[in-house]
Short mmCIF file of C-alpha atoms in Angstrom, two decimals:
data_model
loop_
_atom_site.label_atom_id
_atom_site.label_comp_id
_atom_site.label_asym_id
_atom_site.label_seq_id
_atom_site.Cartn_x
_atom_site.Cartn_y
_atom_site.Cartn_z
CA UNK A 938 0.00 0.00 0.00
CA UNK A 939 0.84 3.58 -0.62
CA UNK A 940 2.85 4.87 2.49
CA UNK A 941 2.90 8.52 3.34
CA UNK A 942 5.09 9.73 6.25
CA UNK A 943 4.40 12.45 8.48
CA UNK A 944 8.33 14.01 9.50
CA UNK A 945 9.94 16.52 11.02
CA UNK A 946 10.87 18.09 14.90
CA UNK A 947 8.99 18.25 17.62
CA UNK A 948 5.98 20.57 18.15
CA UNK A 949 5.47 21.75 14.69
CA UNK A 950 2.06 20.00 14.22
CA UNK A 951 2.61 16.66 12.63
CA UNK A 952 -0.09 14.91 14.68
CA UNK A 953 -2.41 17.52 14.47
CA UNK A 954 -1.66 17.80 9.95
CA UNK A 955 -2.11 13.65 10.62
CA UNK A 956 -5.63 14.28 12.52
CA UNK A 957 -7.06 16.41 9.67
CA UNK A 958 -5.96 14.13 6.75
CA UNK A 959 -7.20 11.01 8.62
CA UNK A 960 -10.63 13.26 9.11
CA UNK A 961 -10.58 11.59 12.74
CA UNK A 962 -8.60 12.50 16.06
CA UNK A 963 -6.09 10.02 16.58
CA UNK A 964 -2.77 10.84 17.41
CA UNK A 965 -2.97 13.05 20.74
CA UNK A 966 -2.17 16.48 19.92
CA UNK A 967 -0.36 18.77 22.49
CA UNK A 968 2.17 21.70 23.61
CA UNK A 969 5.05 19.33 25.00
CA UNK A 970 7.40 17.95 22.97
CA UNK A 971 7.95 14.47 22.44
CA UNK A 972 4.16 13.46 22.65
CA UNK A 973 4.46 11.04 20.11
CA UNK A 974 6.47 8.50 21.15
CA UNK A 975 5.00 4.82 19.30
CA UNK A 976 4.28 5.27 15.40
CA UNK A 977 0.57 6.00 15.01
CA UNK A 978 -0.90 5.00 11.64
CA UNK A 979 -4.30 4.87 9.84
CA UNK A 980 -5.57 3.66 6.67
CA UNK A 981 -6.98 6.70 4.50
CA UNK A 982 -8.52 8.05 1.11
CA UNK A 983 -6.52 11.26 -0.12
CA UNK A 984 -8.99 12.55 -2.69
CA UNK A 985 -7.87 15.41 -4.76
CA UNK A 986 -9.87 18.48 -5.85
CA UNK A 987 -10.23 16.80 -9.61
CA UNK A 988 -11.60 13.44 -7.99
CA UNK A 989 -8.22 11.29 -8.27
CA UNK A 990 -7.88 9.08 -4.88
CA UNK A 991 -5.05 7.23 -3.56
CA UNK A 992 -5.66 4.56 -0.92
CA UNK A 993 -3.12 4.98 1.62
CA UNK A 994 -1.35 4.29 4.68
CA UNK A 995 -0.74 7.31 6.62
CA UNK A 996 2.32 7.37 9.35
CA UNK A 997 2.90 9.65 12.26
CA UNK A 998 6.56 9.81 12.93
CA UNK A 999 7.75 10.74 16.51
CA UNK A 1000 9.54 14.48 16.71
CA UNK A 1001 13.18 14.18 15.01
CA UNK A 1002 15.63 14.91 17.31
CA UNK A 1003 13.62 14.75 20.39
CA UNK A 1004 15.62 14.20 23.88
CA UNK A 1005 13.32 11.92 25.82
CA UNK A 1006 13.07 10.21 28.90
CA UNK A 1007 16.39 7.82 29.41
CA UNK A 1008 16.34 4.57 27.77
CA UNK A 1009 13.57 6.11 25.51
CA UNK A 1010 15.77 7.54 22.88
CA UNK A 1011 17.30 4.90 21.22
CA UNK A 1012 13.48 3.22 20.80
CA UNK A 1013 11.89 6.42 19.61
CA UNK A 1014 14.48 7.40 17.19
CA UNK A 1015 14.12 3.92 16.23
CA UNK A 1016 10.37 4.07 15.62
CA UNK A 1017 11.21 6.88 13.68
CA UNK A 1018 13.93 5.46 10.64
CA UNK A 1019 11.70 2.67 10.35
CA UNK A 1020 8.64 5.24 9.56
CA UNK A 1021 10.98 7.04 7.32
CA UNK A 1022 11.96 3.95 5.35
CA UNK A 1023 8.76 2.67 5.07
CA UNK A 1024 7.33 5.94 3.31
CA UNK A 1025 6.85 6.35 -0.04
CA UNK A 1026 6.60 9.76 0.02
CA UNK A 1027 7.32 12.03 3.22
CA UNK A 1028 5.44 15.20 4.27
CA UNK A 1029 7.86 17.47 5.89
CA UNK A 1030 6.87 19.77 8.15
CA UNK A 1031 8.12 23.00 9.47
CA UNK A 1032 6.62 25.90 11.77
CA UNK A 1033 6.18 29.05 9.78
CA UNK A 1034 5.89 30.94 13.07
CA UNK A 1035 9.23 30.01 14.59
CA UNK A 1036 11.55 29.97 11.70
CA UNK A 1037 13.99 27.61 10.30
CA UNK A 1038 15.98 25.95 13.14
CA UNK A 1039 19.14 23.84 13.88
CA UNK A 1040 16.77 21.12 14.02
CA UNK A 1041 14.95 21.81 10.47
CA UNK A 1042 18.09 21.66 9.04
CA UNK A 1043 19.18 18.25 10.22
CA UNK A 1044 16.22 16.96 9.57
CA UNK A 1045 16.10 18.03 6.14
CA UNK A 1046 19.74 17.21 5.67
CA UNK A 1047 18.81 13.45 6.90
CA UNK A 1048 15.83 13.32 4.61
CA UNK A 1049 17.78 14.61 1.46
CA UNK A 1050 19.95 11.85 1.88
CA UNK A 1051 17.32 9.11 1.51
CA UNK A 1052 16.48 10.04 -2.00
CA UNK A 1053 12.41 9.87 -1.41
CA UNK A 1054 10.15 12.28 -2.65
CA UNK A 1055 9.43 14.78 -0.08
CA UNK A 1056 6.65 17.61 0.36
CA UNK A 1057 7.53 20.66 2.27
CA UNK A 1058 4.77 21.97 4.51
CA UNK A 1059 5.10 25.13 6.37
CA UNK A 1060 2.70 24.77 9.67
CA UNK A 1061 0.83 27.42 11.41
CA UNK A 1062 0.65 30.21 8.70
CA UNK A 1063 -2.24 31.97 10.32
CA UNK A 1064 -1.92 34.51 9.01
CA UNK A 1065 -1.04 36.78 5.81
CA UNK A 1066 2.57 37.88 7.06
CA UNK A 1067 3.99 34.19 7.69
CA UNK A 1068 2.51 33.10 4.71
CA UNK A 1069 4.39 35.47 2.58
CA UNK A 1070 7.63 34.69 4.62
CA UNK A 1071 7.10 31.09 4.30
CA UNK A 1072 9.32 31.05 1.40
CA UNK A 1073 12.40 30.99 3.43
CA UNK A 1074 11.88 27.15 4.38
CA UNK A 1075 12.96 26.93 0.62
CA UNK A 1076 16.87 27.22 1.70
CA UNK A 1077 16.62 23.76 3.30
CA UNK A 1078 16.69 22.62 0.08
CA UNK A 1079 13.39 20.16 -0.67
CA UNK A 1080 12.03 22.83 -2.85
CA UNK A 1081 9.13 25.91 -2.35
CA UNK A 1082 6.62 24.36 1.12
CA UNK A 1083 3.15 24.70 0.29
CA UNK A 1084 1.40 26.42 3.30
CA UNK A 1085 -1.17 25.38 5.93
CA UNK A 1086 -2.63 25.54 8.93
CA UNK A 1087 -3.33 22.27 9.76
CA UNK A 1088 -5.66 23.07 13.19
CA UNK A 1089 -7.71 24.95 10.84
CA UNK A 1090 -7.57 21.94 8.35
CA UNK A 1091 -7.02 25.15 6.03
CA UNK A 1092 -4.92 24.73 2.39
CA UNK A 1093 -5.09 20.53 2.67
CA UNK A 1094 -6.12 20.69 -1.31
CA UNK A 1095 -3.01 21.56 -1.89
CA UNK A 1096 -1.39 18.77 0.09
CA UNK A 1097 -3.98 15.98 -0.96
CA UNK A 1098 -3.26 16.99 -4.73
CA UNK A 1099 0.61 17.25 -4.14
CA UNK A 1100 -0.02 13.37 -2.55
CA UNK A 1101 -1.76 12.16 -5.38
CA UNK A 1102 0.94 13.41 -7.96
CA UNK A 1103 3.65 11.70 -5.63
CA UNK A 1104 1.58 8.61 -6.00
CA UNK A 1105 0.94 8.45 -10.05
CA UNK A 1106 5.06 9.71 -10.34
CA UNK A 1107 5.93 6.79 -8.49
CA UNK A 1108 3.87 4.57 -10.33
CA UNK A 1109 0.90 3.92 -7.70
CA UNK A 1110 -2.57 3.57 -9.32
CA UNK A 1111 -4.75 6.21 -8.44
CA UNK A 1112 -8.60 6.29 -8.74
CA UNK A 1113 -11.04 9.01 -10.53
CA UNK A 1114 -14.20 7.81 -9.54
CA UNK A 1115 -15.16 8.80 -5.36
CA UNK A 1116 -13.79 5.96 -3.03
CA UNK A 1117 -17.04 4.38 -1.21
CA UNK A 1118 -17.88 5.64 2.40
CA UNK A 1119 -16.98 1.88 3.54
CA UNK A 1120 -18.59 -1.31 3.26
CA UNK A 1121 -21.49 -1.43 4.98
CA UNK A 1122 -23.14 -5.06 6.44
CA UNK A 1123 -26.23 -6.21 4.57
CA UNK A 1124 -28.15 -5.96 7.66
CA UNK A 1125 -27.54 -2.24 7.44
CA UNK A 1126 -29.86 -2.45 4.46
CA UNK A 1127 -32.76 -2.40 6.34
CA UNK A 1128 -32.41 1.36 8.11
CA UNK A 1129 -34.17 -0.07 11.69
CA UNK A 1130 -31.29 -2.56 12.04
CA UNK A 1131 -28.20 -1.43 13.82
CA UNK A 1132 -24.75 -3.44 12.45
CA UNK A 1133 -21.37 -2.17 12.46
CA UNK A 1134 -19.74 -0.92 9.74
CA UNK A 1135 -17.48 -3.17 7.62
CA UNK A 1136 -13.75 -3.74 7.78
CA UNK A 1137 -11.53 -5.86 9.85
CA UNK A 1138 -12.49 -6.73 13.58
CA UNK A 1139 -11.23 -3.90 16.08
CA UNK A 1140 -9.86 -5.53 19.49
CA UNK A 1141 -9.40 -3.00 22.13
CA UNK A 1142 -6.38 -3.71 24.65
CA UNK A 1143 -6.73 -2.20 28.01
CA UNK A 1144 -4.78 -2.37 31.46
CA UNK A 1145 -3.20 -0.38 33.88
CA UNK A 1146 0.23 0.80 33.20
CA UNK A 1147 2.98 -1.71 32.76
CA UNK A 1148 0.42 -4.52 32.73
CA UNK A 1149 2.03 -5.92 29.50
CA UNK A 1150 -0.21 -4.59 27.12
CA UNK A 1151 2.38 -3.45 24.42
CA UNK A 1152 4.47 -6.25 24.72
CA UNK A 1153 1.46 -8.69 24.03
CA UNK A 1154 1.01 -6.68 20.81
CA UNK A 1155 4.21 -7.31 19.77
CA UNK A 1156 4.44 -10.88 20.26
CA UNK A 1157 1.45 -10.90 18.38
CA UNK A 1158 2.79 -9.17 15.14
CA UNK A 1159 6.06 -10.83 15.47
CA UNK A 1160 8.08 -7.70 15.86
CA UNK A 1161 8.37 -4.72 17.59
CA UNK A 1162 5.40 -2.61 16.83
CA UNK A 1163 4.64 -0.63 20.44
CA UNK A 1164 7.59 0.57 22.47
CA UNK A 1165 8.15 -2.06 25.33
CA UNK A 1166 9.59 0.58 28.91
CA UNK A 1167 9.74 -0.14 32.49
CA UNK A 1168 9.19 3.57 32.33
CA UNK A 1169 4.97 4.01 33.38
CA UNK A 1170 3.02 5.87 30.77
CA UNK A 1171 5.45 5.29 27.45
CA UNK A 1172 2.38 4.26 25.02
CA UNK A 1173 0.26 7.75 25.54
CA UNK A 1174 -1.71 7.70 22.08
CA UNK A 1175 -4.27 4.79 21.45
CA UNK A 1176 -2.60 3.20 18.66
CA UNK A 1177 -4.27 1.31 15.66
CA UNK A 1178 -2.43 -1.62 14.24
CA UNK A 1179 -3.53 -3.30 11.47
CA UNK A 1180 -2.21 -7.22 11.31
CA UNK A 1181 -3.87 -10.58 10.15
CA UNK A 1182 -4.03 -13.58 12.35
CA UNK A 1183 -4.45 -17.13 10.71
CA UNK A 1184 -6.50 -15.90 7.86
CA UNK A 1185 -8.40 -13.36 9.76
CA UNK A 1186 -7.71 -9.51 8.99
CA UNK A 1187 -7.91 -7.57 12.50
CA UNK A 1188 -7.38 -3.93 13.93
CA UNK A 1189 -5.31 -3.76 17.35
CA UNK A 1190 -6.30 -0.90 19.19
CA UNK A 1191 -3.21 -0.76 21.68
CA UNK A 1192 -4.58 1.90 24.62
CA UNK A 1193 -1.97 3.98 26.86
CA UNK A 1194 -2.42 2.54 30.55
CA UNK A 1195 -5.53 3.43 32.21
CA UNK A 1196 -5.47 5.93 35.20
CA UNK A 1197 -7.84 7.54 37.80
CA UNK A 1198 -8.53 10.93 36.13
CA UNK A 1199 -7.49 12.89 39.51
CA UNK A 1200 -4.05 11.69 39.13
CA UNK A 1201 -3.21 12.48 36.13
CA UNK A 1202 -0.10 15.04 36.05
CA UNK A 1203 -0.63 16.86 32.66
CA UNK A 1204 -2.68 17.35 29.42
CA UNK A 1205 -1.21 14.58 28.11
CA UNK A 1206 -2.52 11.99 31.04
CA UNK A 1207 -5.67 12.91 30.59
CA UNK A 1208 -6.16 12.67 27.32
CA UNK A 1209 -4.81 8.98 27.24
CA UNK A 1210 -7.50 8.59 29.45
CA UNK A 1211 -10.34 9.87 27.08
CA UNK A 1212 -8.43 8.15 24.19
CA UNK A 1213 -9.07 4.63 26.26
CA UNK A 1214 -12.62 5.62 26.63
CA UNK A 1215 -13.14 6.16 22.84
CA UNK A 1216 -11.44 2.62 22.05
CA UNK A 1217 -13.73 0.93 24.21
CA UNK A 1218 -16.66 2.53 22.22
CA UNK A 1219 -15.12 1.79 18.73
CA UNK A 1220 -13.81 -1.77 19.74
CA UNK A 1221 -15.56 -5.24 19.08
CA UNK A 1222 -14.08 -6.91 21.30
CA UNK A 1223 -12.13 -5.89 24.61
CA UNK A 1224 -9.53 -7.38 26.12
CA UNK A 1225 -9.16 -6.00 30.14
CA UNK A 1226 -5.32 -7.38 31.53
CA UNK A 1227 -4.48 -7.42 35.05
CA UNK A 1228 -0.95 -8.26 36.11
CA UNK A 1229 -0.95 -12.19 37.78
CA UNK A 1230 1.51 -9.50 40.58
CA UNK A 1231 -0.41 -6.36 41.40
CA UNK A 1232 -3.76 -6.33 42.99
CA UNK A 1233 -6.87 -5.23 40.54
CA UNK A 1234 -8.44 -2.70 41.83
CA UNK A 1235 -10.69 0.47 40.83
CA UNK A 1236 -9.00 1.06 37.95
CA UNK A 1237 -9.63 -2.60 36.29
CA UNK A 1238 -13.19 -2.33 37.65
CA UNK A 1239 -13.93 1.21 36.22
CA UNK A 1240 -12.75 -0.13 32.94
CA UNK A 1241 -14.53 -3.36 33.45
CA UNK A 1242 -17.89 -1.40 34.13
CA UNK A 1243 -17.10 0.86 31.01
CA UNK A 1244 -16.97 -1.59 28.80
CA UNK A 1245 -19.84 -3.39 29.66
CA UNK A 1246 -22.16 -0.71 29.75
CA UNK A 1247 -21.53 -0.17 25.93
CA UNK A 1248 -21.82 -4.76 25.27
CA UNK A 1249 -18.63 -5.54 24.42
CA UNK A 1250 -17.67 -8.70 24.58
CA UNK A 1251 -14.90 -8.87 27.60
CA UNK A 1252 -11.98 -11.57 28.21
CA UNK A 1253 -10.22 -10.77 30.74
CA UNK A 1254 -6.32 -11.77 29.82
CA UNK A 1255 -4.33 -12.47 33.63
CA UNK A 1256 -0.67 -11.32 31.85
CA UNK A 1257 3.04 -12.36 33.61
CA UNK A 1258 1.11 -15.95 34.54
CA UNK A 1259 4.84 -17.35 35.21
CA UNK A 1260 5.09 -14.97 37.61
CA UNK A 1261 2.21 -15.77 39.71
CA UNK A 1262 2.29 -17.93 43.14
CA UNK A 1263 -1.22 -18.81 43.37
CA UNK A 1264 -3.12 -21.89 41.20
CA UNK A 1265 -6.14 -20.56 38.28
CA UNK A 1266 -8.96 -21.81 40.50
CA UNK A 1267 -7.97 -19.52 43.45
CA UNK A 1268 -7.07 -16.11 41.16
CA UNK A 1269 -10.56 -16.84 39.66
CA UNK A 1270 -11.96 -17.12 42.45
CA UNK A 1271 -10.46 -13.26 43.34
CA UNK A 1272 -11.08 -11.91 40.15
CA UNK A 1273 -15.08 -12.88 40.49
CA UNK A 1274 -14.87 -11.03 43.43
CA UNK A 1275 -13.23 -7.89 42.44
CA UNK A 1276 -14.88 -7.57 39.14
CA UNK A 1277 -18.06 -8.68 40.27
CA UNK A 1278 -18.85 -11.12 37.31
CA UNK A 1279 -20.87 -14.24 37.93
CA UNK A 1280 -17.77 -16.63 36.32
CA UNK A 1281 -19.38 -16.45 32.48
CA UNK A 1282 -16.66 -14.51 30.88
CA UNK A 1283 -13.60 -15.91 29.54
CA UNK A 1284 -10.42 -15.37 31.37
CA UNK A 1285 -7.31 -16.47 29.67
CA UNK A 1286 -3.82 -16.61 31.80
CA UNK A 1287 -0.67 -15.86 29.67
CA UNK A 1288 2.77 -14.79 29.76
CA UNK A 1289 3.04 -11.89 26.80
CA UNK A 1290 6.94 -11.49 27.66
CA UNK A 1291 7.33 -15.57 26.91
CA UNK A 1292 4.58 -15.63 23.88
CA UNK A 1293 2.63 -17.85 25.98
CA UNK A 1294 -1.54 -18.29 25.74
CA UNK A 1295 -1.06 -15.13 23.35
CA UNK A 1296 -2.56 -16.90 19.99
CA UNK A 1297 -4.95 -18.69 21.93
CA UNK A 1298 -6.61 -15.72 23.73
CA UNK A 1299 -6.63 -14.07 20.37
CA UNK A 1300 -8.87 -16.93 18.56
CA UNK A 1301 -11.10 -16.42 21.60
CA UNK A 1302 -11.45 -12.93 20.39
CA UNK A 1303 -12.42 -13.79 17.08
CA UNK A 1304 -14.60 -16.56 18.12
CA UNK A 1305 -16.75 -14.05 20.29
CA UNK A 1306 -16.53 -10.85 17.64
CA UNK A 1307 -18.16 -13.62 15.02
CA UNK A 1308 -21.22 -14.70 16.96
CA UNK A 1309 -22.05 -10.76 18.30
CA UNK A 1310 -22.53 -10.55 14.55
CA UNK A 1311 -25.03 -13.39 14.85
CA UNK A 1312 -28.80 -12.57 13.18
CA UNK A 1313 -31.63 -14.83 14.34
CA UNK A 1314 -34.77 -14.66 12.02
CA UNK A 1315 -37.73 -13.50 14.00
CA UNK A 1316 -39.50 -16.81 13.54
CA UNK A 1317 -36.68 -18.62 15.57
CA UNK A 1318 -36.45 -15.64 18.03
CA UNK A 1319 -40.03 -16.39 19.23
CA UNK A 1320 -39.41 -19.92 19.29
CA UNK A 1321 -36.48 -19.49 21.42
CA UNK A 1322 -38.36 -17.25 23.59
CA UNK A 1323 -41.80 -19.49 24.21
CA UNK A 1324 -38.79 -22.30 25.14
CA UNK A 1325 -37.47 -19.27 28.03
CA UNK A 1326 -41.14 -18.74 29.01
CA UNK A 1327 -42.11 -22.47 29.48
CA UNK A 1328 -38.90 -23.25 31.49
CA UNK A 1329 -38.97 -19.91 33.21
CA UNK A 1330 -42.44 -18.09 34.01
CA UNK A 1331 -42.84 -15.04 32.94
CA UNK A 1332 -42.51 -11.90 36.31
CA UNK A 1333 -46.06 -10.48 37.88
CA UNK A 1334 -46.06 -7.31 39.36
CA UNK A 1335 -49.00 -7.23 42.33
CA UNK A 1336 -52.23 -8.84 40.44
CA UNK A 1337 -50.69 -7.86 36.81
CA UNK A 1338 -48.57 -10.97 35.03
CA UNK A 1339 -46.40 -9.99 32.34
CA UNK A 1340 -46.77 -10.81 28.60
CA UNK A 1341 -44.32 -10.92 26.06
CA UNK A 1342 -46.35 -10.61 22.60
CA UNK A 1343 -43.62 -10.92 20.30
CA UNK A 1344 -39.70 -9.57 19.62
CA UNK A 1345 -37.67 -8.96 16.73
CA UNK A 1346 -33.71 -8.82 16.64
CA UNK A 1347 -33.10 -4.83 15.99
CA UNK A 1348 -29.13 -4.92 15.55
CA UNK A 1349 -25.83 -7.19 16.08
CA UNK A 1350 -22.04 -6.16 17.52
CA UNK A 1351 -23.60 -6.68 20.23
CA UNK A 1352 -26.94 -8.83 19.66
CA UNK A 1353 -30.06 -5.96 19.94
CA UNK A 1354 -33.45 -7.43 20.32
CA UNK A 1355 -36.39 -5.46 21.17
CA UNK A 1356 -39.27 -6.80 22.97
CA UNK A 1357 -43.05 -5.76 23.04
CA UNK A 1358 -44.51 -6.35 26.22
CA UNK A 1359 -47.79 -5.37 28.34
CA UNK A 1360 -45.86 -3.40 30.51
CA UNK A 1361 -42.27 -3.12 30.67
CA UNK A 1362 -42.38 -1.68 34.93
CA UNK A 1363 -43.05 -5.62 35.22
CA UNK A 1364 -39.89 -6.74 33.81
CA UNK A 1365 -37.31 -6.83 36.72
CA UNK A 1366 -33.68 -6.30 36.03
CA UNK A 1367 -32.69 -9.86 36.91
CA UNK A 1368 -35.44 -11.33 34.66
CA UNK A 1369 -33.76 -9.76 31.60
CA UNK A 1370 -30.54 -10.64 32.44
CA UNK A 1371 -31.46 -14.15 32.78
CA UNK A 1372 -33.21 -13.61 29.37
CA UNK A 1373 -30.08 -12.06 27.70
CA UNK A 1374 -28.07 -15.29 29.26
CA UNK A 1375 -30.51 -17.91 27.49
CA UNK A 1376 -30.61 -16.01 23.71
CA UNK A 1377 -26.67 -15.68 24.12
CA UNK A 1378 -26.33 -19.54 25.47
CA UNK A 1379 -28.64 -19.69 22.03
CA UNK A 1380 -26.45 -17.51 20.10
CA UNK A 1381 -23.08 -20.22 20.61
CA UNK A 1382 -21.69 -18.61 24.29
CA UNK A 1383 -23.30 -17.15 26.97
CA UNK A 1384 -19.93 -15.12 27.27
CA UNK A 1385 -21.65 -12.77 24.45
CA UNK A 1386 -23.38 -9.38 25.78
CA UNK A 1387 -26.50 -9.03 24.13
CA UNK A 1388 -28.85 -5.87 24.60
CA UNK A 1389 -32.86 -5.95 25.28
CA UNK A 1390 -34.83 -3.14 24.85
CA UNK A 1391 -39.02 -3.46 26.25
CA UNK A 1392 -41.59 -1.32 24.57
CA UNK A 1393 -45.14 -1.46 26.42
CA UNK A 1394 -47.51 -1.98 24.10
CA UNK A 1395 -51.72 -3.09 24.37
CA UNK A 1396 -52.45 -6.32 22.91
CA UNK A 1397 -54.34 -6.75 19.74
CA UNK A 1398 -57.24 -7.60 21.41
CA UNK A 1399 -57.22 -4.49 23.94
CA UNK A 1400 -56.82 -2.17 21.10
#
């Protein structure tokens, strides 16, 4: 695929130029240098204003010539030559505010000797005056920078068309007709039905810091994809991987280490925090790991809740299992309690660091994001649910009885059914869930969330 590479030193406003090309936020965006530290990516569609598209892969480099925390260096500046290698065509970019610096020019100086095409972009021209001095960034020598202000997502024509020429010089095929919105389920046909839209299954990673979250990635791709630090905090951005596991095509969604909101130290913290949030939304499937050697607590539990409140499917992944003194029946015993789950989730004990369990928890995942996409005809719903009624009779509230007069499956990732009922005040919370555990045990696993929604309604009859 087409590889564009976003370059250049810190705090110039590569993530935020990769946030408006993407159309999406991403990469975290913020005043302190050295923000970036993994290589954030994302597939796109740079359209041009004459209707030529290029399907692309679009790479955030970390800030050349950054000085970062010790023993981060060497792995950032790493991150950053492969990023630059990979590209088939780098965007430079430069602050028009501040002026060429020291930096700029070895930077440019490093690029030049690569031999790859390479756009000059002059950040941050806000206004009229550094526009017109702009020109100056011409003396690094990678030719006249086309201006922008990225924040603004003002002048990106001119760098979309400027990417499309790099891709037709060097021989990419690009596209005239408009590049579909995304594939879109066939249950999405039918505008009452909720589906997800198409594309590769999205597996969220969460944990606290240092849980082994990045380093499971990595033994999953078979290289070095996250930076791997004793250092707390070092993934910050939630970072989209795309990789393909026997056969299947998926999207790792590799989140910086959850933490309680009050201690977070700077911008930066928190936003890490609402970037785990978001991945739990836009995730299939979750994956919560606790560390066999520190206690779960409220963190694991707040993320636990979160991600059950929106139904996604949860296995909880005990990580450093060689280091643990304690058998599987007792920790399960301790995470039931401190999660408070009723023991019908998956929970998988591996050693990321040793490659242990790591394939096998990940064929869980895609066992459990393929039946959430399960559709039951409304024929067999009913069936199934005269089977629930007969075994299980149906709540009364006072002298009222409940009724269920029919329901119809209204969306999957997760399972949505809605029901019609008499009167959905007579429908206690632990009736539905023991409802939602017999049409997922129906479904292939009870270990599948599924979602019920009642809507009172008078019977044929009363009407």
């Amino acid at each position: 695929m087409f590889t564009i590479t976003i370059a250049g030193r810190p705090n110039v406003g590569k993530s935020t130029l990769f946030n408006a090309l993407a159309g999406r936020m991403i990469a975290i965006t913020d005043q302190q240098a050295g923000t970036t530290r993994d290589i954030i990516e994302a597939p796109v569609t740079i359209r041009d204003e004459e209707g030529r598209f290029v399907r692309a892969r679009l790479i955030d480099a970390g800030g050349m010539g950054i000085i970062d925390e010790p023993g981060l260096a060497p792995k950032v500046e790493e991150k950053i030559r492969g990023a630059i290698d990979a590209a088939d065509v780098i965007l430079f970019v430069v602050d028009a505010r501040t002026g060429i610096t020291d930096l700029d020019h070895a930077a440019a100086d490093r690029l030049k000797r690569l031999g790859k095409p390479v756009i000059l972009v002059a950040n941050k021209c806000e206004t009229e005056e550094w526009e017109r001095e702009a020109h100056v960034f011409g003396r690094l020598g990678l030719g006249e920078p086309l201006t922008a202000v990225a924040q603004e997502k003002r002048n990106l024509a001119d760098i979309r068309a400027a990417l499309t020429g790099a891709a037709a010089a060097g021989g990419t095929e690009t596209e005239e007709a408009a590049p579909a919105k995304g594939a879109v389920d066939e249950a999405d046909e039918d505008e009452r039905f909720r589906s997800r839209r198409g594309g590769p299954m999205r597996l969220a990673v969460l944990g606290r810091r240092n849980s082994g979250k990045s380093t499971f990635v990595n033994a999953l791709a078979g290289q070095e994809r996250c930076i791997v630090s004793e250092i707390p905090g070092t993934t910050r951005d939630a970072i989209d991987i795309e990789m393909e596991f026997a056969g299947e095509k998926m999207m790792i969604i590799d989140t910086a280490g959850i933490t309680r909101k009050r201690e977070g130290k700077s911008t930066i913290e928190f936003k890490s925090t609402v970037r785990t949030e978001r991945a739990i939304k836009r995730s299939d499937v979750v994956m919560l790991f606790t560390d066999a050697v520190t206690r779960v607590g409220r963190l694991e539990r707040d993320a636990f809740r979160k991600a059950m409140e929106h139904y996604k499917p949860i296995i909880i992944v005990v990580n450093k299992w060689d280091l643990s003194t304690v058998g599987t029946g007792e920790y399960l015993e301790y995470l039931e309690k401190k999660l408070s789950f009723a023991g019908d989730l998956p929970v998988a004990f591996i050693s990321s660091l040793e490659g242990s369990g790591v394939k096998e928890v990940v064929e869980t995942a895609i066992e459990l994001y393929k039946l959430s996409g399960t559709r039951m005809g409304t024929g067999e719903l009913n069936r199934v649910i005269d089977r629930i009624v007969k075994e299980h009779s149906l709540p009364a509230k006072g002298s009222r009885a409940g009724k269920i007069y029919y329901a119809v499956q209204t969306g999957t990732y997760p399972p949505e059914y809605k029901f019609f009922v008499n009167d959905a005040k007579i429908f206690s919370g632990d009736y539905i869930r023991y409802v939602r555990r017999r049409i997922a045990g129906e479904i292939g696993s009870e270990e599948i969330p599924v979602r019920i929604r009642l809507e009172s309604r008078r019977s044929r009859k009363g009407r």
